[in-house]
XYZ file of C-alpha atoms in Angstrom:
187
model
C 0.000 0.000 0.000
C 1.804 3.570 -0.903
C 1.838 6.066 2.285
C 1.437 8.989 -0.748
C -0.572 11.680 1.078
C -0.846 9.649 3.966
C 0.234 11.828 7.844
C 2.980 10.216 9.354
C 2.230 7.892 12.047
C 3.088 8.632 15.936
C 6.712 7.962 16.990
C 9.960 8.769 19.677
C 13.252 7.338 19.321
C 16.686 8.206 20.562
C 18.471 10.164 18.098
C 22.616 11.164 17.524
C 23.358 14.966 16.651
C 26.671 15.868 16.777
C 28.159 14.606 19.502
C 24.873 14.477 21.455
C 22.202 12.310 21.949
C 18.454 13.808 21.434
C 14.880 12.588 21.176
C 13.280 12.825 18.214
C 10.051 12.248 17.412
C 6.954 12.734 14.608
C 6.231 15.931 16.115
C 9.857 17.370 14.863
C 9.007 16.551 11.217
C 5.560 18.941 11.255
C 6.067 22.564 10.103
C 8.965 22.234 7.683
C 10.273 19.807 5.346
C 11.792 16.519 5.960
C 13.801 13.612 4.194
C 13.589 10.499 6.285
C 15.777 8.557 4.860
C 15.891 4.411 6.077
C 19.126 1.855 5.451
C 19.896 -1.254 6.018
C 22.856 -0.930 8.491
C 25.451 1.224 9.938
C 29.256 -0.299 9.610
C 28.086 -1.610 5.815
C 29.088 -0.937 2.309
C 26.533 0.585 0.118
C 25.354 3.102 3.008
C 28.088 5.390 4.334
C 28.236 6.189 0.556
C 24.912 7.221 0.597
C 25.011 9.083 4.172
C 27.890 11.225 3.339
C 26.583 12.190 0.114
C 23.374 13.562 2.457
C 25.817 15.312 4.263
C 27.599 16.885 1.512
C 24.660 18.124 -0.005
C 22.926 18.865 3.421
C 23.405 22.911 3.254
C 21.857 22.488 0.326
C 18.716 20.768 1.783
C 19.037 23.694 4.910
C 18.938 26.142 2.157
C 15.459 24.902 1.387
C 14.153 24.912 4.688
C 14.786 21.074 4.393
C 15.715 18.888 7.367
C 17.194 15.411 7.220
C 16.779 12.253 9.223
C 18.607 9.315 8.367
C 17.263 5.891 10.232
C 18.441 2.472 10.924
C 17.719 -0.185 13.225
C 20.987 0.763 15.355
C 20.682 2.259 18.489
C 21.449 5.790 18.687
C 24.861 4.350 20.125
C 26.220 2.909 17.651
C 25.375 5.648 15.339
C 27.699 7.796 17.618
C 30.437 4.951 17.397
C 30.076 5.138 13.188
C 30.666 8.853 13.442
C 33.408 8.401 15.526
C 34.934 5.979 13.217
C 34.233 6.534 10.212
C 35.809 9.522 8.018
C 32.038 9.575 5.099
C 29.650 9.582 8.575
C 32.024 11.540 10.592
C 30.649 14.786 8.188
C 27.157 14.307 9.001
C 25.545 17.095 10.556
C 21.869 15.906 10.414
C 19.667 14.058 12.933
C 20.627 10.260 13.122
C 17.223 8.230 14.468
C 18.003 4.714 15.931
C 15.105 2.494 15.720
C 16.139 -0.376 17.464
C 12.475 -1.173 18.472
C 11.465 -1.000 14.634
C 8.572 1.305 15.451
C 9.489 3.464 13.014
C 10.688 1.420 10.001
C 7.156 -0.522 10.377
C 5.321 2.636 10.538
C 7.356 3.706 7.258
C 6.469 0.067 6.011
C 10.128 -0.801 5.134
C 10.926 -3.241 7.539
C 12.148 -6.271 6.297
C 10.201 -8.856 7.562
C 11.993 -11.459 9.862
C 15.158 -9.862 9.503
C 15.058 -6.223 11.652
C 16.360 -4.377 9.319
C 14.935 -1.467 6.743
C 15.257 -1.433 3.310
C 16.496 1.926 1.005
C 13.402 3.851 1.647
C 13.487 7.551 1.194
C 10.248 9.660 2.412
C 9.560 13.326 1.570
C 7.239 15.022 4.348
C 5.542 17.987 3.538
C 5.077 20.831 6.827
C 1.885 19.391 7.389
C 3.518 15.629 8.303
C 1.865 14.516 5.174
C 4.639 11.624 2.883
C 4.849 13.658 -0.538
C 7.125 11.365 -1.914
C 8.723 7.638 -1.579
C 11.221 5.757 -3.051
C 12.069 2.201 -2.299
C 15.377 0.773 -3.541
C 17.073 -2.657 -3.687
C 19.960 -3.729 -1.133
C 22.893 -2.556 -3.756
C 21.129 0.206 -5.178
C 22.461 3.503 -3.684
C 20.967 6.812 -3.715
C 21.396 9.871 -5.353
C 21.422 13.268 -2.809
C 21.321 15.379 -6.149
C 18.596 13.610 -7.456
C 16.626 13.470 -4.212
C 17.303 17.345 -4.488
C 15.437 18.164 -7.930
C 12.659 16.006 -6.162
C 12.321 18.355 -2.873
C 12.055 21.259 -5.118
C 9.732 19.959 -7.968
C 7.125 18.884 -4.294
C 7.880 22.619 -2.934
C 6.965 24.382 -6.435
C 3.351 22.649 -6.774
C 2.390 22.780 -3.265
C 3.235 26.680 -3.441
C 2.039 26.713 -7.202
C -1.621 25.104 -7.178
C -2.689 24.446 -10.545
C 0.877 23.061 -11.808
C 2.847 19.990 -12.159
C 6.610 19.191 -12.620
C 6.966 17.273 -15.369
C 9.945 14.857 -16.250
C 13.383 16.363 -15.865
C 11.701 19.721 -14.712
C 14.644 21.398 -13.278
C 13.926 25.049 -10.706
C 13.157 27.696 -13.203
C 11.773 25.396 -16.124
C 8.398 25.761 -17.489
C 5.303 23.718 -15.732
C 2.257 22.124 -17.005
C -1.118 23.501 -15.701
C -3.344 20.518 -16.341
C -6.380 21.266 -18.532
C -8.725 20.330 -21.290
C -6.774 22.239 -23.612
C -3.640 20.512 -23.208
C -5.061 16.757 -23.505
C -3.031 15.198 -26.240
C -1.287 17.916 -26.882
C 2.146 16.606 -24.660
């Protein structure tokens, strides 16, 4: 079933920030944007790539009023160990949700059933805590923070431009569609 305009459900984990540890919990996602963003592990392969190239494309994200969680089902712990460790998560300067209790992977709906751990899942909230967007990706199929980009600003254009749609490739300052009878087979 596709959580597309769907609120996000309740939650409150433990969270790493920066050298501290925080709570975190649906509440923080209402009244601006957010990327929740769900992998498999921390101390793997495919997703440190994919974590640092968050982080070094997360002033762009700030820039749109755009905040980032990343999630696993690691403790908030051994997230701080990773950045402690690792040079690619050492950089990150967003909100790092441990979900050992998989209440938040399940209420995302990527937990991987009898394993405990999440697949690639990548959630756009709107300020309203309503999922604008969601990707789901294989095990070895790693994200693009550029790409994820183009897709934050296509969802903030139409919810500030009613009447429009981004259509494919649409790129900030392109032209938009305004659906209407007029335009039916004319794309």
């Amino acid at each position: 079933m596709s959580l597309i305009n769907t609120t996000v459900k309740p939650f409150t984990a433990q969270a790493y920030k920066e050298g501290k540890f925080l709570s975190v919990s649906d509440a923080d996602l209402k009244g601006k944007w957010s990327v929740v963003f769900f992998y498999p592990a921390d101390f793997t392969f495919v997703c440190p790539t994919e974590l640092e190239d968050l982080a070094d494309n997360y002033a762009e994200f700030q820039k749109l009023g755009v905040e980032i969680y990343s999630v696993s089902t690691d403790t908030h712990f051994s997230h701080k160990a990773w950045a402690d460790t690792s040079p690619a998560i050492g950089k990150i300067k967003y909100t790092m949700i441990g979900d050992p209790s998989g209440v938040v992977t399940t209420n995302f709906e990527v937990m991987r059933e009898g394993q405990g751990l999440a697949d690639r899942g990548t959630f756009l909230v709107d300020p309203d805590g309503v999922i604008q967007f969601m990707e789901i990706t294989a095990e070895g199929i790693g994200r693009n923070a550029a790409e994820l980009l183009r897709k934050v600003k296509a969802a903030q254009y139409v919810r500030n431009h009613p009447g429009e749609v981004c259509p494919a490739k649409w790129e900030e300052g392109e032209k938009t569609l305004a659906p209407s009878l007029d335009l039916v087979g004319k794309i």
